[in-house]
mmCIF file of C-alpha atoms in Angstrom:
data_model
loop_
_atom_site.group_PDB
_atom_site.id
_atom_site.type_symbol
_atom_site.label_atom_id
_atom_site.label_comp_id
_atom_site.label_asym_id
_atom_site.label_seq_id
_atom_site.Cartn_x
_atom_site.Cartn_y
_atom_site.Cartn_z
ATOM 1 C CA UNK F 275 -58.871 -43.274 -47.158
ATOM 2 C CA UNK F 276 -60.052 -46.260 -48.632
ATOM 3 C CA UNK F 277 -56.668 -47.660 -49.891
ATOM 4 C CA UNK F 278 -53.564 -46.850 -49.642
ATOM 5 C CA UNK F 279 -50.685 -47.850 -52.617
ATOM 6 C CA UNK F 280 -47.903 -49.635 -51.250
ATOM 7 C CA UNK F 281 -44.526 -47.856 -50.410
ATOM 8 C CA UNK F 282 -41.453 -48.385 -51.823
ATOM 9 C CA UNK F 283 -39.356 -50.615 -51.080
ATOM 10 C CA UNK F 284 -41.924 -52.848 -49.381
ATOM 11 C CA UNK F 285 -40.373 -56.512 -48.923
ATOM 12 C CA UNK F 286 -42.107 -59.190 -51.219
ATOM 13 C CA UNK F 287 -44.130 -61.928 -49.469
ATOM 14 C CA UNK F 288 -43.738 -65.464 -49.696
ATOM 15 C CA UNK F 289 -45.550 -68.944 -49.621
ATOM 16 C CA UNK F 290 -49.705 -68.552 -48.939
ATOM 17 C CA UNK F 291 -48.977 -64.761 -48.928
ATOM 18 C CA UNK F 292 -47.650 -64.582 -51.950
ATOM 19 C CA UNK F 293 -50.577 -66.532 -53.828
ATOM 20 C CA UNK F 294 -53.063 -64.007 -51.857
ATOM 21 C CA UNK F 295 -51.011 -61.430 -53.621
ATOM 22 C CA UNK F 296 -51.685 -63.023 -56.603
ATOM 23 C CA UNK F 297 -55.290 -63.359 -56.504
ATOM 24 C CA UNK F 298 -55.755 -59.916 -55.179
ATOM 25 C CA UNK F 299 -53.618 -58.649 -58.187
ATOM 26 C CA UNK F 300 -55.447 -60.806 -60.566
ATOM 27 C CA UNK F 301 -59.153 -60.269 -59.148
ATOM 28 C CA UNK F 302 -58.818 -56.276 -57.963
ATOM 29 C CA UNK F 303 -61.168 -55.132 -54.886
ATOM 30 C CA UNK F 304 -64.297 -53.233 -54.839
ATOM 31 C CA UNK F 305 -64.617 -49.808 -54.006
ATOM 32 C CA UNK F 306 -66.928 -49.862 -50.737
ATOM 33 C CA UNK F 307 -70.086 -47.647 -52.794
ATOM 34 C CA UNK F 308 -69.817 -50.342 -55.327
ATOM 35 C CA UNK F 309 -70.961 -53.333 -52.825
ATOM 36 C CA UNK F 310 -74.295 -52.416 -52.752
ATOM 37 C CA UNK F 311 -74.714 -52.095 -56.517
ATOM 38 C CA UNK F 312 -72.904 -55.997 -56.419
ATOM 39 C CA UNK F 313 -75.406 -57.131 -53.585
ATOM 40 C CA UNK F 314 -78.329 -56.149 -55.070
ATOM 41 C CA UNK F 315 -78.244 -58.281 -58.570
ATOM 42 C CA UNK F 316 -76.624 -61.148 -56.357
ATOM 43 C CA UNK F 317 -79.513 -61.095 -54.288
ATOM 44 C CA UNK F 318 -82.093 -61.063 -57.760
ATOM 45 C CA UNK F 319 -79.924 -64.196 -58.903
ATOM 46 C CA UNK F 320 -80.280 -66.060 -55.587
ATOM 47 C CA UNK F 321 -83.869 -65.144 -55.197
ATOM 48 C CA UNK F 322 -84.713 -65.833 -58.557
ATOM 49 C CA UNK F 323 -82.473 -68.735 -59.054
ATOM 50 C CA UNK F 324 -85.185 -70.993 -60.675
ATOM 51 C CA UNK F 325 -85.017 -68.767 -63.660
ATOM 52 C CA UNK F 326 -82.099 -69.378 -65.520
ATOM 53 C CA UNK F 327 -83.264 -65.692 -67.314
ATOM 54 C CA UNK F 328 -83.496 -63.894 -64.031
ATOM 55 C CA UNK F 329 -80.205 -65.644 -62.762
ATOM 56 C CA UNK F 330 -77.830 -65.072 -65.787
ATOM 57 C CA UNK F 331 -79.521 -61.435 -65.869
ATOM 58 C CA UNK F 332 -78.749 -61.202 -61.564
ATOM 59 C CA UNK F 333 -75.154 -62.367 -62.149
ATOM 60 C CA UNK F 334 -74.246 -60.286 -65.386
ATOM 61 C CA UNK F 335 -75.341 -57.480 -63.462
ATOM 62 C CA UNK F 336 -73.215 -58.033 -60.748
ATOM 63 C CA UNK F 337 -70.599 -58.384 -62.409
ATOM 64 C CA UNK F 338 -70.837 -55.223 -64.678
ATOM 65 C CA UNK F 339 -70.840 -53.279 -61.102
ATOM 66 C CA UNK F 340 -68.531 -54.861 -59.720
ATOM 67 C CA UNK F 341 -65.961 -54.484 -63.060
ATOM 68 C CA UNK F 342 -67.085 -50.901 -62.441
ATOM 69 C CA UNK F 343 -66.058 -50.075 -58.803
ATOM 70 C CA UNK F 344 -63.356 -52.526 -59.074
ATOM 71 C CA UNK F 345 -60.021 -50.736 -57.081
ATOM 72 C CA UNK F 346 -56.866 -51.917 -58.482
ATOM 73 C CA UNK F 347 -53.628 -51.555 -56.042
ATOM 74 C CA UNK F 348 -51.229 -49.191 -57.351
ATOM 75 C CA UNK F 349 -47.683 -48.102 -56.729
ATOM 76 C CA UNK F 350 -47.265 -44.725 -57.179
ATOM 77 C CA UNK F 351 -43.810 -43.140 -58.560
ATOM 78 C CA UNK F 352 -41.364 -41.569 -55.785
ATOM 79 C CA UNK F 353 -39.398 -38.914 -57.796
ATOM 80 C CA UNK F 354 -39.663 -35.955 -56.097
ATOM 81 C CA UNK F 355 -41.812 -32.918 -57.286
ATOM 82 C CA UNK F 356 -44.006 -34.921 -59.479
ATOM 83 C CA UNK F 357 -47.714 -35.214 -59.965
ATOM 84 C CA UNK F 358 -49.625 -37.889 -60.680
ATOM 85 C CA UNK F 359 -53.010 -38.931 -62.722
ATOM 86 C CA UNK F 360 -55.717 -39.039 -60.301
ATOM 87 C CA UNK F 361 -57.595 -40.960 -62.553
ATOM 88 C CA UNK F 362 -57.687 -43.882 -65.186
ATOM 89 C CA UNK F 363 -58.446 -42.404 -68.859
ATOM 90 C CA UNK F 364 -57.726 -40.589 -71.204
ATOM 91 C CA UNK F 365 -56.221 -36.994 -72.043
ATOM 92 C CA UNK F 366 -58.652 -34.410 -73.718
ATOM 93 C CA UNK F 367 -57.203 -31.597 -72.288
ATOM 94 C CA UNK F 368 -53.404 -30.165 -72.208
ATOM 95 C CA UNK F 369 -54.299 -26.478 -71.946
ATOM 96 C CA UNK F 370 -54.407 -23.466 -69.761
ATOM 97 C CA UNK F 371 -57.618 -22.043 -67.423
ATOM 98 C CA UNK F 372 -59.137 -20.329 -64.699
ATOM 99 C CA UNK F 373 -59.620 -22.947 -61.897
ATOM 100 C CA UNK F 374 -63.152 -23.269 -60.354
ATOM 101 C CA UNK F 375 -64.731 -19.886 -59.359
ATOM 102 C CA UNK F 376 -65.999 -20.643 -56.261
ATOM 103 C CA UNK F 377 -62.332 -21.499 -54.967
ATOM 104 C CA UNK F 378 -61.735 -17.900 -55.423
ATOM 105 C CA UNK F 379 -58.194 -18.300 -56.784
ATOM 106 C CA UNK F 380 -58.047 -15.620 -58.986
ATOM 107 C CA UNK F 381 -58.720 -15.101 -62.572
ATOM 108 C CA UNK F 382 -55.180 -16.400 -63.517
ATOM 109 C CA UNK F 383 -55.378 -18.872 -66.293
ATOM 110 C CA UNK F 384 -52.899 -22.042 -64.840
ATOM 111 C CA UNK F 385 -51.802 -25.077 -66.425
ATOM 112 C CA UNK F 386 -54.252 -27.891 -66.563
ATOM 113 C CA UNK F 387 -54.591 -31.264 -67.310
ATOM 114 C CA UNK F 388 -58.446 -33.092 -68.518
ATOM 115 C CA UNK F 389 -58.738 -36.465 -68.184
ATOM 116 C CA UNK F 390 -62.147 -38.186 -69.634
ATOM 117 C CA UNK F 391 -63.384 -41.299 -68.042
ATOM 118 C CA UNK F 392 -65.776 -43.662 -70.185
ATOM 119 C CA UNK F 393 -68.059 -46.419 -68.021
ATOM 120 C CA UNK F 394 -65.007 -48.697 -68.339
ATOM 121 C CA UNK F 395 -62.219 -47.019 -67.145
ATOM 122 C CA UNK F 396 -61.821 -47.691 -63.205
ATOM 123 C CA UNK F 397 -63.901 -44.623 -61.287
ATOM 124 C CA UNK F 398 -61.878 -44.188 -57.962
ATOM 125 C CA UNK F 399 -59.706 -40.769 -57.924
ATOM 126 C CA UNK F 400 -56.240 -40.881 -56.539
ATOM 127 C CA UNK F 401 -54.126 -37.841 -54.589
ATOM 128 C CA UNK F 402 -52.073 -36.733 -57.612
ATOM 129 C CA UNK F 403 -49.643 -35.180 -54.704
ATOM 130 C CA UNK F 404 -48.749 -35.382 -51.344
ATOM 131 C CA UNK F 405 -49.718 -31.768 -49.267
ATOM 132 C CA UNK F 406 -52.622 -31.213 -47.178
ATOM 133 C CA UNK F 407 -56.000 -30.247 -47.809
ATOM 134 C CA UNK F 408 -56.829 -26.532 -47.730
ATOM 135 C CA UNK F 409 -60.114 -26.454 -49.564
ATOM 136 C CA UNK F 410 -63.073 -29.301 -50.563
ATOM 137 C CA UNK F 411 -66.352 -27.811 -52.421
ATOM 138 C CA UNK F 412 -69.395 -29.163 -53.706
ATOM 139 C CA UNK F 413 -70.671 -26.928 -56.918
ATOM 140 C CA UNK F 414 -74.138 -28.230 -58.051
ATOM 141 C CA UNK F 415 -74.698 -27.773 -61.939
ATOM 142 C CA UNK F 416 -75.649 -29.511 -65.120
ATOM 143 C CA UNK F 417 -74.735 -33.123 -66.382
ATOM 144 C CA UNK F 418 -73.141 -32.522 -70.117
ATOM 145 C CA UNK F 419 -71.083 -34.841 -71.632
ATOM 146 C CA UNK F 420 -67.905 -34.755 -69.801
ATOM 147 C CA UNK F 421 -65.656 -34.663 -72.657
ATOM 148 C CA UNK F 422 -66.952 -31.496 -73.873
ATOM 149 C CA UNK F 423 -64.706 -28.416 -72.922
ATOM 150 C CA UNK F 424 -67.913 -26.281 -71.008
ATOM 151 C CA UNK F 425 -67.912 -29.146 -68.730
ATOM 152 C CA UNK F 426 -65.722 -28.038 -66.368
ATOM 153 C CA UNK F 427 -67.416 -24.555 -65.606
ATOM 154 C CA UNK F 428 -71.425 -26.115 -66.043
ATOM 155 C CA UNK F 429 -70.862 -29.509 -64.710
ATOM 156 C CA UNK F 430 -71.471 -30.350 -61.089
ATOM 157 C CA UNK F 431 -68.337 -31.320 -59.625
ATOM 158 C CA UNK F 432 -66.176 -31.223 -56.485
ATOM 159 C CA UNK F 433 -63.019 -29.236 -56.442
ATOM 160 C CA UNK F 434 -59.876 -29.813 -54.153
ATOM 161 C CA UNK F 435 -57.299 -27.752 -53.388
ATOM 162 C CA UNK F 436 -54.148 -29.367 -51.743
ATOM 163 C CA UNK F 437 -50.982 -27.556 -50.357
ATOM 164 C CA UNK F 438 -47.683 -28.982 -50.479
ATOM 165 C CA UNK F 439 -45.184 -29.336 -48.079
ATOM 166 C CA UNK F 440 -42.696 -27.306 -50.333
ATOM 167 C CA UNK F 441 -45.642 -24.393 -50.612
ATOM 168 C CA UNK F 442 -46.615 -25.495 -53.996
ATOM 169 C CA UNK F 443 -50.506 -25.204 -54.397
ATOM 170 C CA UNK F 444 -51.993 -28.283 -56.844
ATOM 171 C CA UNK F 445 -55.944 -28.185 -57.599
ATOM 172 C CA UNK F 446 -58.034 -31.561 -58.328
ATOM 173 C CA UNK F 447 -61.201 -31.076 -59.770
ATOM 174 C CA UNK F 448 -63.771 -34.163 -59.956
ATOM 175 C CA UNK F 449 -66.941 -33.291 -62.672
ATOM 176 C CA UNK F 450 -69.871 -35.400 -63.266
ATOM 177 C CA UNK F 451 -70.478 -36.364 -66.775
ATOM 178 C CA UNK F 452 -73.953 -37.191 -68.524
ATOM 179 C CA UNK F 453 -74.819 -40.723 -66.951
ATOM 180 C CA UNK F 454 -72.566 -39.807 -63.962
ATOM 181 C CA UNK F 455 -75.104 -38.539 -61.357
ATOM 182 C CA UNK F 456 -73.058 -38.954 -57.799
ATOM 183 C CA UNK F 457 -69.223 -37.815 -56.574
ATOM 184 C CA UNK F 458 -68.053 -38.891 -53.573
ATOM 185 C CA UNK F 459 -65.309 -37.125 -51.894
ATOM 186 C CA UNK F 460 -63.425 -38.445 -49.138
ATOM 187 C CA UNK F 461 -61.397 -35.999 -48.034
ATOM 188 C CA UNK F 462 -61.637 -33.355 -45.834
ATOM 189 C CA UNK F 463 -60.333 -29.670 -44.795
ATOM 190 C CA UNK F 464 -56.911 -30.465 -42.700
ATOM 191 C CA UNK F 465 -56.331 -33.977 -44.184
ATOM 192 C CA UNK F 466 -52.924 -34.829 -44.499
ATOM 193 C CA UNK F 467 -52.849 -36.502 -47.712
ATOM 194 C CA UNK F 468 -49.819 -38.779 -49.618
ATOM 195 C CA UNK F 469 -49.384 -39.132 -53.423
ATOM 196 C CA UNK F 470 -51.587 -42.191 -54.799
ATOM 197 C CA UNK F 471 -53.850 -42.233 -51.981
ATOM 198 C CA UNK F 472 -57.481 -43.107 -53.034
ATOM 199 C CA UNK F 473 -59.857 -39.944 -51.731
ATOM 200 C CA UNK F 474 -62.961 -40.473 -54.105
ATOM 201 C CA UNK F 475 -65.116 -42.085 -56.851
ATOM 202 C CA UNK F 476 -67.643 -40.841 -59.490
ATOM 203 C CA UNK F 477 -70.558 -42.991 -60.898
ATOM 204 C CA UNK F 478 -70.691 -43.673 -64.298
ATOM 205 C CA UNK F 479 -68.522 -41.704 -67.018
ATOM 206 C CA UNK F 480 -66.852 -38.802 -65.638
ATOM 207 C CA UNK F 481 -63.890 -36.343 -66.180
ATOM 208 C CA UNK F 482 -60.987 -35.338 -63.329
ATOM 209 C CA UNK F 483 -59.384 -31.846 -63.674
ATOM 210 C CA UNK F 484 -56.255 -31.022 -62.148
ATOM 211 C CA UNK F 485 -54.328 -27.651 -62.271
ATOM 212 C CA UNK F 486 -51.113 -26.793 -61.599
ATOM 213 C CA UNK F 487 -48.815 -24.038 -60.433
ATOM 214 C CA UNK F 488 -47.391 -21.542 -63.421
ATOM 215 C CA UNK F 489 -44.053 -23.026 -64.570
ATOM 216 C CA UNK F 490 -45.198 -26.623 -64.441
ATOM 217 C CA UNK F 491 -43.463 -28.677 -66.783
ATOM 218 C CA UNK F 492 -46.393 -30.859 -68.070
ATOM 219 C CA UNK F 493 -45.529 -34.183 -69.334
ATOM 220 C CA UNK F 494 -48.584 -35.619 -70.911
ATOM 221 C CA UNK F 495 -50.368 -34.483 -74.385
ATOM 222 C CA UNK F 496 -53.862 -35.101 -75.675
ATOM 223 C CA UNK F 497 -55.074 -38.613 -76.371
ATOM 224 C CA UNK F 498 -52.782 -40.363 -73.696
ATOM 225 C CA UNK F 499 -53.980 -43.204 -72.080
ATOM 226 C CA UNK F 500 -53.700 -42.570 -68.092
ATOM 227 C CA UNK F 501 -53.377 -44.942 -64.857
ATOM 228 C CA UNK F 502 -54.078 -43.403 -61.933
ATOM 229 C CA UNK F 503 -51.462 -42.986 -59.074
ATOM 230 C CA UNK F 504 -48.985 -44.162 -61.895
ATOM 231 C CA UNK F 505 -48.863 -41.903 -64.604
ATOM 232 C CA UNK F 506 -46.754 -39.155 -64.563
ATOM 233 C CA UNK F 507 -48.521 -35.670 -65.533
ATOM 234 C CA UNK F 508 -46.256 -33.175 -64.848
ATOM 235 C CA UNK F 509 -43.436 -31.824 -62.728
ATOM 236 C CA UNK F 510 -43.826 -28.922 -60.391
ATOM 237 C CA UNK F 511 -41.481 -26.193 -61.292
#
């Protein structure tokens, strides 16, 4: 995984430590897709560095990607039974459906949470629970608009299915969007997984599906703002 949130109850760090903290809290890291995207405009702006034009256009760049894949540290909740966002953004769906076909689940509508991304929002996907990985699929399709219901059955996206330790079955669904043309998945059949973990990242405006277990008490309504590993969606029943 590419970063882990810290535990609970992790001791505070002093002196030079503590103003590392700082800085890294102030000035989040990038994802590791996102350094090429930084490298490249940095490169234009040294290269071209004559050019104010080319430099300020190099730079700007650069730092749009880099706001982009930033990867904020996160401490996730530790309540027990509990499910967290797997994304930033916002709530357009508090519903019921049929998860993915091709996870062959059945044709049981469950409980399920949407949440859009926009090209501001930060784009890495967090474990909304800890379990391990049973399932990981790839389904190619269109690129609609990924706040638009149909999305989630046309859209290409990756779908995960992870088991919990209690038996509880939790499904995490990442769909490209219209500018979003690449998902990256991290995880993998067998993976032992923990709650706020990082596993993945979608390019440029996206949406993040995750359904739950019938009898889920879902805690989150349409137009919430979410942070991922933080938020609270919804507690398994």
């Amino acid at each position: 995984m590419a970063r882990r949130p810290t535990p609970p109850g992790t001791p505070e760090t002093t002196g030079v430590g503590h103003v590392v903290d700082l800085v890294r809290a102030a000035v989040p890291p990038l994802h590791p897709a996102g350094l090429p995207f930084v490298a490249v405009p940095l490169a234009v702006a040294v290269v071209g560095g004559r050019n104010k034009w080319v430099r300020r256009a190099g730079l700007a760049a650069a730092a749009a990607c880099a706001t982009f894949f930033r990867h904020p540290h996160r401490v996730p909740p530790n309540r027990p039974g509990i499910v967290v966002a797997p994304a930033d953004g916002e709530v357009a769906l508090v519903d019921t459906a049929v998860p993915p076909a091709e996870l062959g689940l059945g044709d049981r509508p469950l409980p399920r949470v949407s949440i859009f991304l926009t090209v501001l929002d930060v784009h890495v996907q967090r474990v909304p629970v800890s379990g391990t990985v049973r399932e990981v699929l790839h389904q190619p399709g269109k690129f609609l608009s990924a706040d638009l219901p149909e999305a989630s059955d046309a859209n290409e996206r990756a779908s995960m299915v992870i088991d919990t330790a209690d038996g509880k079955q939790v499904v995490v669904v990442q769909i490209a969007g219209l500018l979003a043309r690449r998902i990256i998945c991290e995880a993998r059949v067998g993976d032992q997984l923990t709650i706020g973990d990082t596993y993945g990242l979608i390019r440029f405006g996206s949406r993040v599906d995750t359904y739950f277990p019938a009898g889920t008490e879902l805690l989150v309504a349409p137009g919430q703002r979410t942070i991922g590993a933080e938020t609270v969606l919804a507690v398994l029943g």
